[in-house]
Short mmCIF file of C-alpha atoms in Angstrom, two decimals:
data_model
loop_
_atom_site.label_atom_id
_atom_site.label_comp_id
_atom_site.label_asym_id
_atom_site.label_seq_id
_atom_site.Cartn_x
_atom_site.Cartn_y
_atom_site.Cartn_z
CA UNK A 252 14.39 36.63 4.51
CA UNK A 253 16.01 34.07 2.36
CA UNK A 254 14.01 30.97 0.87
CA UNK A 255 15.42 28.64 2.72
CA UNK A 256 14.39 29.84 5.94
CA UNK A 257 10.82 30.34 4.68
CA UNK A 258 11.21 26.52 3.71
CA UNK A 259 11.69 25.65 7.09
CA UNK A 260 8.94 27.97 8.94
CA UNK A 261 6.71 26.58 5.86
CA UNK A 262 7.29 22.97 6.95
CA UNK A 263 7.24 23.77 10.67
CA UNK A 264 4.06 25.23 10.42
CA UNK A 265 2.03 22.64 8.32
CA UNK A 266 3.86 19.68 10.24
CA UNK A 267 2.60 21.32 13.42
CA UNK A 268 -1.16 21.43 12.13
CA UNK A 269 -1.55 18.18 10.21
CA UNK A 270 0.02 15.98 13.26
CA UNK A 271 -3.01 16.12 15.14
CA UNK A 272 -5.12 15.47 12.29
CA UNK A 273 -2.81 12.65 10.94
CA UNK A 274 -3.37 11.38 14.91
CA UNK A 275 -7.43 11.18 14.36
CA UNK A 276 -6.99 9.34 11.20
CA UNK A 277 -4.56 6.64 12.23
CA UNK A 278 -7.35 5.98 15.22
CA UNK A 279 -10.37 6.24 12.93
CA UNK A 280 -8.55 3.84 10.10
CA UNK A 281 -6.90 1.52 12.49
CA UNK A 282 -3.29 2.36 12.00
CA UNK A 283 -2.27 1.75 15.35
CA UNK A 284 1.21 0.43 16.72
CA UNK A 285 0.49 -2.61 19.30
CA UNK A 286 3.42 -3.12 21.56
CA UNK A 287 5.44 -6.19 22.27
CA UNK A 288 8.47 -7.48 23.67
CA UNK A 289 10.75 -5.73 22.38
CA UNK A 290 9.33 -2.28 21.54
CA UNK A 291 9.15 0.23 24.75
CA UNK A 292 5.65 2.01 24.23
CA UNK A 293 2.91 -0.06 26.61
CA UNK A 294 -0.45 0.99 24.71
CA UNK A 295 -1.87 1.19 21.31
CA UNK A 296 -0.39 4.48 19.90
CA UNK A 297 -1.03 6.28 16.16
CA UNK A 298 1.87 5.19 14.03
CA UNK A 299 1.43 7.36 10.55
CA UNK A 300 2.78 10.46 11.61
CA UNK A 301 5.25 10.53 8.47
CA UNK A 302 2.17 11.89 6.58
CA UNK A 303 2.54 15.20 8.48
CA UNK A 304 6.53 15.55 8.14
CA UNK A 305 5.41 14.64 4.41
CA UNK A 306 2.87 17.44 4.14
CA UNK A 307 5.06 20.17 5.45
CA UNK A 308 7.99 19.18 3.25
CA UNK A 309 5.77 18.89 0.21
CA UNK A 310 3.66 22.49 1.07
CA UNK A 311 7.86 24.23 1.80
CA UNK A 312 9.12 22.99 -1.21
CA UNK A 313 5.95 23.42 -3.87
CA UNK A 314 6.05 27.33 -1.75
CA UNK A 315 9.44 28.11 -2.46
CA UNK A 316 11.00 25.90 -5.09
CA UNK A 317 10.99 28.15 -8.21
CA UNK A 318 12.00 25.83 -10.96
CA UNK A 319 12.31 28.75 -13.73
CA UNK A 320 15.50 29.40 -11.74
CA UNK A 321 16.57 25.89 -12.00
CA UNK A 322 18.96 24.10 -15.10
CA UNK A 323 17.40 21.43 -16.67
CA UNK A 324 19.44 18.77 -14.85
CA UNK A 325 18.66 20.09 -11.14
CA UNK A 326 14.90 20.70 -12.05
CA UNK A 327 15.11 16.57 -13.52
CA UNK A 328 16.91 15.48 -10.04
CA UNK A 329 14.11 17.38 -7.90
CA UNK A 330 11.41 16.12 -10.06
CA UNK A 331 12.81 12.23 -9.69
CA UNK A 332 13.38 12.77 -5.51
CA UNK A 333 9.80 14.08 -5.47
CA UNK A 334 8.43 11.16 -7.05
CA UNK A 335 10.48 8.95 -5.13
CA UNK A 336 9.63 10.22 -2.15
CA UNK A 337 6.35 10.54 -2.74
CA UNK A 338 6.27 6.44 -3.85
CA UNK A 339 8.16 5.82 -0.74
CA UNK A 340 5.38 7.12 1.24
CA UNK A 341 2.99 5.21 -0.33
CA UNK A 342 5.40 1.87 0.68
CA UNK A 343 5.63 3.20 4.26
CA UNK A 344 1.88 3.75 4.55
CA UNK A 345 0.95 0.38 3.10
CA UNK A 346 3.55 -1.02 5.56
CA UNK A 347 2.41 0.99 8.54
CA UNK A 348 -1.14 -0.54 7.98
CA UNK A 349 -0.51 -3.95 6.86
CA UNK A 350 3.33 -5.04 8.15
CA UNK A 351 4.92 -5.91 4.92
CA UNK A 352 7.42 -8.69 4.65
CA UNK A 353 11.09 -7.31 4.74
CA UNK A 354 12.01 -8.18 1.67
CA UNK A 355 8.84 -6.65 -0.19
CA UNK A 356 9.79 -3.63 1.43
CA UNK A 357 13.01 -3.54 0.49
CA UNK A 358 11.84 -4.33 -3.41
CA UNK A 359 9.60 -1.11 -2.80
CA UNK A 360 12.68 0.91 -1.84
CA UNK A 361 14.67 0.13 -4.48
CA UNK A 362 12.07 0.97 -7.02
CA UNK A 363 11.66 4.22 -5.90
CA UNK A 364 15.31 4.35 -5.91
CA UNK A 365 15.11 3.37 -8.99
CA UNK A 366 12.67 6.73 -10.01
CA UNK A 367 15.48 9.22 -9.08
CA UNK A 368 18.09 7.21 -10.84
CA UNK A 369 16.03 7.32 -14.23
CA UNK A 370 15.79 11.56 -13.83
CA UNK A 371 19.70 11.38 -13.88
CA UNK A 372 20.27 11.81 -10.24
CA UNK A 373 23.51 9.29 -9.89
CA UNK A 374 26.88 9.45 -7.95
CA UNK A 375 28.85 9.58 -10.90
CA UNK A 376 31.90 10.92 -9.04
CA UNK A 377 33.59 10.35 -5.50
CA UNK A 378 36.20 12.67 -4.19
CA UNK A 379 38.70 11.48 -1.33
CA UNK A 380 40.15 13.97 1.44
CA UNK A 381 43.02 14.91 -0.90
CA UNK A 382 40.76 16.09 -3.67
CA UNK A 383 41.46 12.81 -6.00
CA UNK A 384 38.64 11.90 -8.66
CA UNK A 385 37.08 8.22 -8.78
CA UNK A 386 34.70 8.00 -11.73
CA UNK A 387 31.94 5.25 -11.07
CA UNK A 388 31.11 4.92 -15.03
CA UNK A 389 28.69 1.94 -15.07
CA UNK A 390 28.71 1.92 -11.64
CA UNK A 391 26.96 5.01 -10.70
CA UNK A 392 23.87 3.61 -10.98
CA UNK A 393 24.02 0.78 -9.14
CA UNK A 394 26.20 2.91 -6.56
CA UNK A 395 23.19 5.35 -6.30
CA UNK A 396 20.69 3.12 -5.56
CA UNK A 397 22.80 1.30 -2.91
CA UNK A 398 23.31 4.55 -1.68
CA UNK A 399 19.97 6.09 -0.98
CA UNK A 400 18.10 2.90 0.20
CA UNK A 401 21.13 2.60 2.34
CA UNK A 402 20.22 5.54 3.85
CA UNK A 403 17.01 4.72 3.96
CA UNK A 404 16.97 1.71 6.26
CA UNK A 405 19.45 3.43 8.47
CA UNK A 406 17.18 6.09 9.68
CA UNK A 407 14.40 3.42 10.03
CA UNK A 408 15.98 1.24 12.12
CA UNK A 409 16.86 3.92 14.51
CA UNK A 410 13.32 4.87 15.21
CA UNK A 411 12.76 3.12 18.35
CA UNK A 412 12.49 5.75 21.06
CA UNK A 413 10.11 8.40 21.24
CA UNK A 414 11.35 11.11 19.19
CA UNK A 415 14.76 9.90 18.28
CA UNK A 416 14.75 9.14 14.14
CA UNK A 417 12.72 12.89 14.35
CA UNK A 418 15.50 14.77 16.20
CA UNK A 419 18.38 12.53 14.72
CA UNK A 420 16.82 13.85 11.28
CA UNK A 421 16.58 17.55 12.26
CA UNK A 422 20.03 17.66 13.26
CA UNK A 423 21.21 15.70 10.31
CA UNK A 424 19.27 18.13 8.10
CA UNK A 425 20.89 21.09 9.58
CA UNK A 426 24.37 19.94 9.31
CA UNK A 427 24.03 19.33 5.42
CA UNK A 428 22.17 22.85 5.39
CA UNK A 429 24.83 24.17 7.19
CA UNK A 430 27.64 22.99 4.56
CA UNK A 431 25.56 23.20 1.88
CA UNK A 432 25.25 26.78 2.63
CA UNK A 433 29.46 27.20 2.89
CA UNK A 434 29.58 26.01 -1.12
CA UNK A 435 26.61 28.53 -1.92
CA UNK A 436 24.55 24.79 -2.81
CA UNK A 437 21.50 26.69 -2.65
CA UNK A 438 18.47 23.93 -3.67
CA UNK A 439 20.44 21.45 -1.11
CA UNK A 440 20.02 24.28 1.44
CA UNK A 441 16.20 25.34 0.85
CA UNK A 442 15.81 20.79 0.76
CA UNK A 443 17.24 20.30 4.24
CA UNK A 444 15.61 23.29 5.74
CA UNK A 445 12.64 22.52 4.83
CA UNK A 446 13.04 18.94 5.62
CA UNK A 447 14.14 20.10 9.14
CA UNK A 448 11.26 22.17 9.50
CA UNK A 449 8.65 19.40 8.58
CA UNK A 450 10.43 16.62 11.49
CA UNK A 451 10.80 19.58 14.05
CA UNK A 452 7.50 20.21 13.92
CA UNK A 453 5.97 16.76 14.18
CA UNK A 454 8.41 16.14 17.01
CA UNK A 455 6.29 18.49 19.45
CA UNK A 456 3.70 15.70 19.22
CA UNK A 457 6.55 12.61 18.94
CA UNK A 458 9.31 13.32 22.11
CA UNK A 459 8.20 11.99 25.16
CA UNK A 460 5.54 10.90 26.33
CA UNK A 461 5.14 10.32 22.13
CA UNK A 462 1.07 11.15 20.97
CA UNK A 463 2.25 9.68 17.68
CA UNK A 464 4.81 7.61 15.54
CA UNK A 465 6.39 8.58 12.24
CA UNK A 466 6.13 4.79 11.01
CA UNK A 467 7.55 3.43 8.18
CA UNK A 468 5.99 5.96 6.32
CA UNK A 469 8.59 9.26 7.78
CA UNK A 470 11.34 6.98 8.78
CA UNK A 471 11.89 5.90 5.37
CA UNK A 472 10.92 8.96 4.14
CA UNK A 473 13.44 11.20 5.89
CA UNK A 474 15.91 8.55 5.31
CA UNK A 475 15.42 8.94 1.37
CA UNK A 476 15.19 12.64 1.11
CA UNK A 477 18.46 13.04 2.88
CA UNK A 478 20.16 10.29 1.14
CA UNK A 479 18.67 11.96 -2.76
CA UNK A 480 19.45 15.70 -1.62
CA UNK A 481 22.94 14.62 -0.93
CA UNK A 482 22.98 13.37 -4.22
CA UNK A 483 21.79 15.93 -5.93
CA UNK A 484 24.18 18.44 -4.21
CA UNK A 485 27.13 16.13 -5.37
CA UNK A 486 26.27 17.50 -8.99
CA UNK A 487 27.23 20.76 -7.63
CA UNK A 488 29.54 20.27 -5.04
CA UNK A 489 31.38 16.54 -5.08
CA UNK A 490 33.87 17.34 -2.57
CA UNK A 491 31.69 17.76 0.29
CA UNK A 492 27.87 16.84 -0.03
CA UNK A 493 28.20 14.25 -1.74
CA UNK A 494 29.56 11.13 0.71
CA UNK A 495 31.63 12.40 3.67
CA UNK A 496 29.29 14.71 5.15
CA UNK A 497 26.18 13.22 4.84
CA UNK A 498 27.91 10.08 6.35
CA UNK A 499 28.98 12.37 9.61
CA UNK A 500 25.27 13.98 9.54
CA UNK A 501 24.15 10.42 9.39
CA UNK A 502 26.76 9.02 11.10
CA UNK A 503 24.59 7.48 14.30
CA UNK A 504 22.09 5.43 12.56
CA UNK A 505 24.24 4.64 10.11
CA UNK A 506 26.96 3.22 12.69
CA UNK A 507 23.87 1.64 14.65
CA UNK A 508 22.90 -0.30 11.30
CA UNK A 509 26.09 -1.25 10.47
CA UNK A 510 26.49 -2.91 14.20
CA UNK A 511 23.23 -4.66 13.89
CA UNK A 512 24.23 -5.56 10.82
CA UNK A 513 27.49 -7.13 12.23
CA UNK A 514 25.75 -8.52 15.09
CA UNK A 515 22.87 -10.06 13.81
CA UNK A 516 25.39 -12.12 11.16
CA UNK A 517 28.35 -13.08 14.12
CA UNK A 518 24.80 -14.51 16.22
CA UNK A 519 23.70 -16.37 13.00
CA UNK A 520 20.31 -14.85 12.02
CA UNK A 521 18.91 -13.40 9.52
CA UNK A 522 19.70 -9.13 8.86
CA UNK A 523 16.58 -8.34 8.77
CA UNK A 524 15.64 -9.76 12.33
CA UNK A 525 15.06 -7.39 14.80
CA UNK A 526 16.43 -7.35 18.03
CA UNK A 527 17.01 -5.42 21.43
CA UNK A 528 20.71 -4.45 20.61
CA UNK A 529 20.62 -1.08 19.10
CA UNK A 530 22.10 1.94 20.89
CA UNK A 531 19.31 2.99 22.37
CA UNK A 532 18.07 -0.42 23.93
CA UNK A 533 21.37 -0.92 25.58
CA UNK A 534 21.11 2.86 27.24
CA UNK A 535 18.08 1.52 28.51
CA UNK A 536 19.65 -1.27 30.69
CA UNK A 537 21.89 0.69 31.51
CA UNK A 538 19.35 2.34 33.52
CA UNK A 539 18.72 5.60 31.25
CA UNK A 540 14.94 6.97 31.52
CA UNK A 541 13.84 7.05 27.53
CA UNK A 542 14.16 10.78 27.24
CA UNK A 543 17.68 10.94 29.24
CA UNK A 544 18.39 8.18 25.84
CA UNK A 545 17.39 10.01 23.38
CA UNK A 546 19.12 13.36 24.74
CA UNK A 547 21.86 11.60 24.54
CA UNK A 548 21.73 10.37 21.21
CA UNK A 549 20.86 13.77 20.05
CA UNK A 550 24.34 15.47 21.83
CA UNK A 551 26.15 12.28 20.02
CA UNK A 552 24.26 13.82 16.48
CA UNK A 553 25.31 16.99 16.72
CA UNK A 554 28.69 16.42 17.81
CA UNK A 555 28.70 14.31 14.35
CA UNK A 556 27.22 16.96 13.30
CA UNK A 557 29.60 19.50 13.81
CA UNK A 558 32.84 17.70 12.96
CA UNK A 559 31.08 17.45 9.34
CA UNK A 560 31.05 20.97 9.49
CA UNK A 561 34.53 21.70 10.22
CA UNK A 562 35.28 18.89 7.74
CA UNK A 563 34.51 21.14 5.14
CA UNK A 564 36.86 23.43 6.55
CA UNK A 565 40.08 21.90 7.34
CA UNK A 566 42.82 20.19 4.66
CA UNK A 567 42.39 16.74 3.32
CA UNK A 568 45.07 15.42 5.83
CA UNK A 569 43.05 17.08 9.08
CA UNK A 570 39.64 15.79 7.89
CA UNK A 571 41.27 11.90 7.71
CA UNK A 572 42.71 12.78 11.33
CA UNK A 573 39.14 13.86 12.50
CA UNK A 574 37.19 10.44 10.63
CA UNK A 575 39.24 8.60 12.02
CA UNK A 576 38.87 9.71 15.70
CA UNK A 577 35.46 9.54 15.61
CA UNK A 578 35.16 6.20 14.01
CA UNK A 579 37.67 4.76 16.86
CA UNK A 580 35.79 6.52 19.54
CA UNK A 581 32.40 5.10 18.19
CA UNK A 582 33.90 1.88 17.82
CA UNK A 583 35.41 1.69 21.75
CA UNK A 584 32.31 3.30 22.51
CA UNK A 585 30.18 0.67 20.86
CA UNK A 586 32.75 -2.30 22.52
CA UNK A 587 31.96 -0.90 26.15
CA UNK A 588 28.34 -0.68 25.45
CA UNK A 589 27.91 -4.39 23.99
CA UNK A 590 26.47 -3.42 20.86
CA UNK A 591 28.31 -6.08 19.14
CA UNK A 592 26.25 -8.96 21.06
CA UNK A 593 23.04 -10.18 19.98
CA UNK A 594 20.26 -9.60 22.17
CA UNK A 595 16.60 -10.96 21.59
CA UNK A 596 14.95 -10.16 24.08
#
């Protein structure tokens, strides 16, 4: 059975166990999410579940990951997204127990951004539909950083139902498996597995009725690993891993950010304000129960999904056709839905 596969039964399996022993230590140490106006859970509820989607991804990768086989500049990007994501952990956890302002947070991100950028993991090189090179130079590392806590806050923001940033993640993961698999992109492959593994498993204890929440400390988490793997791939593979498809993997939360984004600046307050106009709060007035919601949102993933696959398939003049029918259907979409109007409550 090939690695990558053990990866993800690895991950599967530890994420299943350590959830509902991640669940008694978020009661016994008081890391508990309260709820309020404008989140949609009605009682105290354990909110460091990212520690278990941690632990399986950490126990699949240190299982498989045979670094003998690696060169010496893959083995340096792993080493640096380890270490990232293990420091962005630590950030979510301190977060998840003590609410840190947004914009220490997003210091925290950047530095471990920062750790994968100083093992040489940088987007030196981005490829448009027709093949054409654009070298960043001075800008890669800059660019990289942008990149991956881009990422990052895009798959946190979305976590707002029960199970959503979990199953968003898992499909998101396969997708970039799935290509990275096409170009023979084997550590991106055995990375995504077992990152799908790990979220699949704690999302038996996260879809609803949710016995725990991923936090800050998976949300950002999944958000960075996929963001660095995609990097990381783009040594091997620029065409395809390293912007286009991880954009259509990510392409919901990333499309819900960038309309909060939008929204929150047109209404006049501040980005990092939270609100009750994401995607998934809107599906909910329109009378959707919160697992009909998130269904949803997962068929909307994997459709994404799936036209990132055939991306990698079709001729630079196709894949433009296909990005830009799903950006205008996203954007009507988005138009009919209201997404563009602030909402506070």
């Amino acid at each position: 059975m090939p690695n990558y596969i053990w990866a993800f039964l690895i991950a599967l399996f530890v994420a299943l166990i350590a959830t509902p022993a991640v669940i008694v230590l978020a009661a016994k140490t008081g890391a508990m999410d309260a709820p309020d106006a404008r989140k949609v859970h009605k009682g105290p509820m354990p909110r460091i579940g990212g520690l278990a989607i941690y632990c399986g991804f950490m126990a699949a990768i240190l299982a498989m990951l045979n670094f003998a086989e690696l060169t010496q500049e893959v083995a340096n990007g792993v080493i640096g997204l380890l270490l990232g994501g293990t420091l962005i952990v630590i950030i979510g956890l301190i977060d998840d127990y003590k609410n840190l302002p947004a914009k220490v947070k997003l210091l925290g991100q950047i530095l471990a951004a920062c750790v994968v950028v100083y093992f040489d993991v940088r987007i030196d090189v981005i490829t448009d539909p027709f093949g054409d090179y654009l070298y960043l130079e001075y800008l890669a590392a800059p660019a990289t950083v942008f990149w991956i806590v881009g990422l990052t806050n895009t798959v946190n923001l979305i976590d707002g139902l029960d199970g959503l940033a979990a199953g968003v993640s898992t499909i998101a993961s396969i997708t970039i498996m799935l290509v990275a698999l096409q170009e023979d992109v084997m550590i991106v492959a055995l990375f995504t597995a077992a990152l799908a593994g790990a979220a699949l498993g704690f999302l038996r204890y996260n879809f609803n009725p949710a016995k725990i929440f991923m936090g800050d400390t998976g949300s950002m988490f999944l958000g960075f690993i996929l963001a660095g793997i995609s990097v990381i791939g783009a040594v091997k593979c620029t065409a395809t891993i390293a912007l286009i498809v991880p954009i259509l993997a990510l392409g919901l939360p990333i499309m819900d950010t960038t309309f909060a984004i939008i929204r929150r600046y047109r209404g006049g307050v501040p980005i990092f304000k939270p609100d009750k106009g994401h995607l998934h709060h809107r599906l909910l007035d329109l009378g959707f129960s919160q697992r009909q919601a998130v269904l949803l949102m997962y068929v909307i993933s994997a459709l994404l999904g799936l036209s990132a696959v055939a991306l990698n398939e079709v001729s630079g003049g196709m894949s433009i056709v296909i990005v830009v029918c799903v950006l205008l259907v996203v954007f009507l979409g988005a138009r009919k839905l209201g997404i563009f109007r602030l909402k506070t409550n």
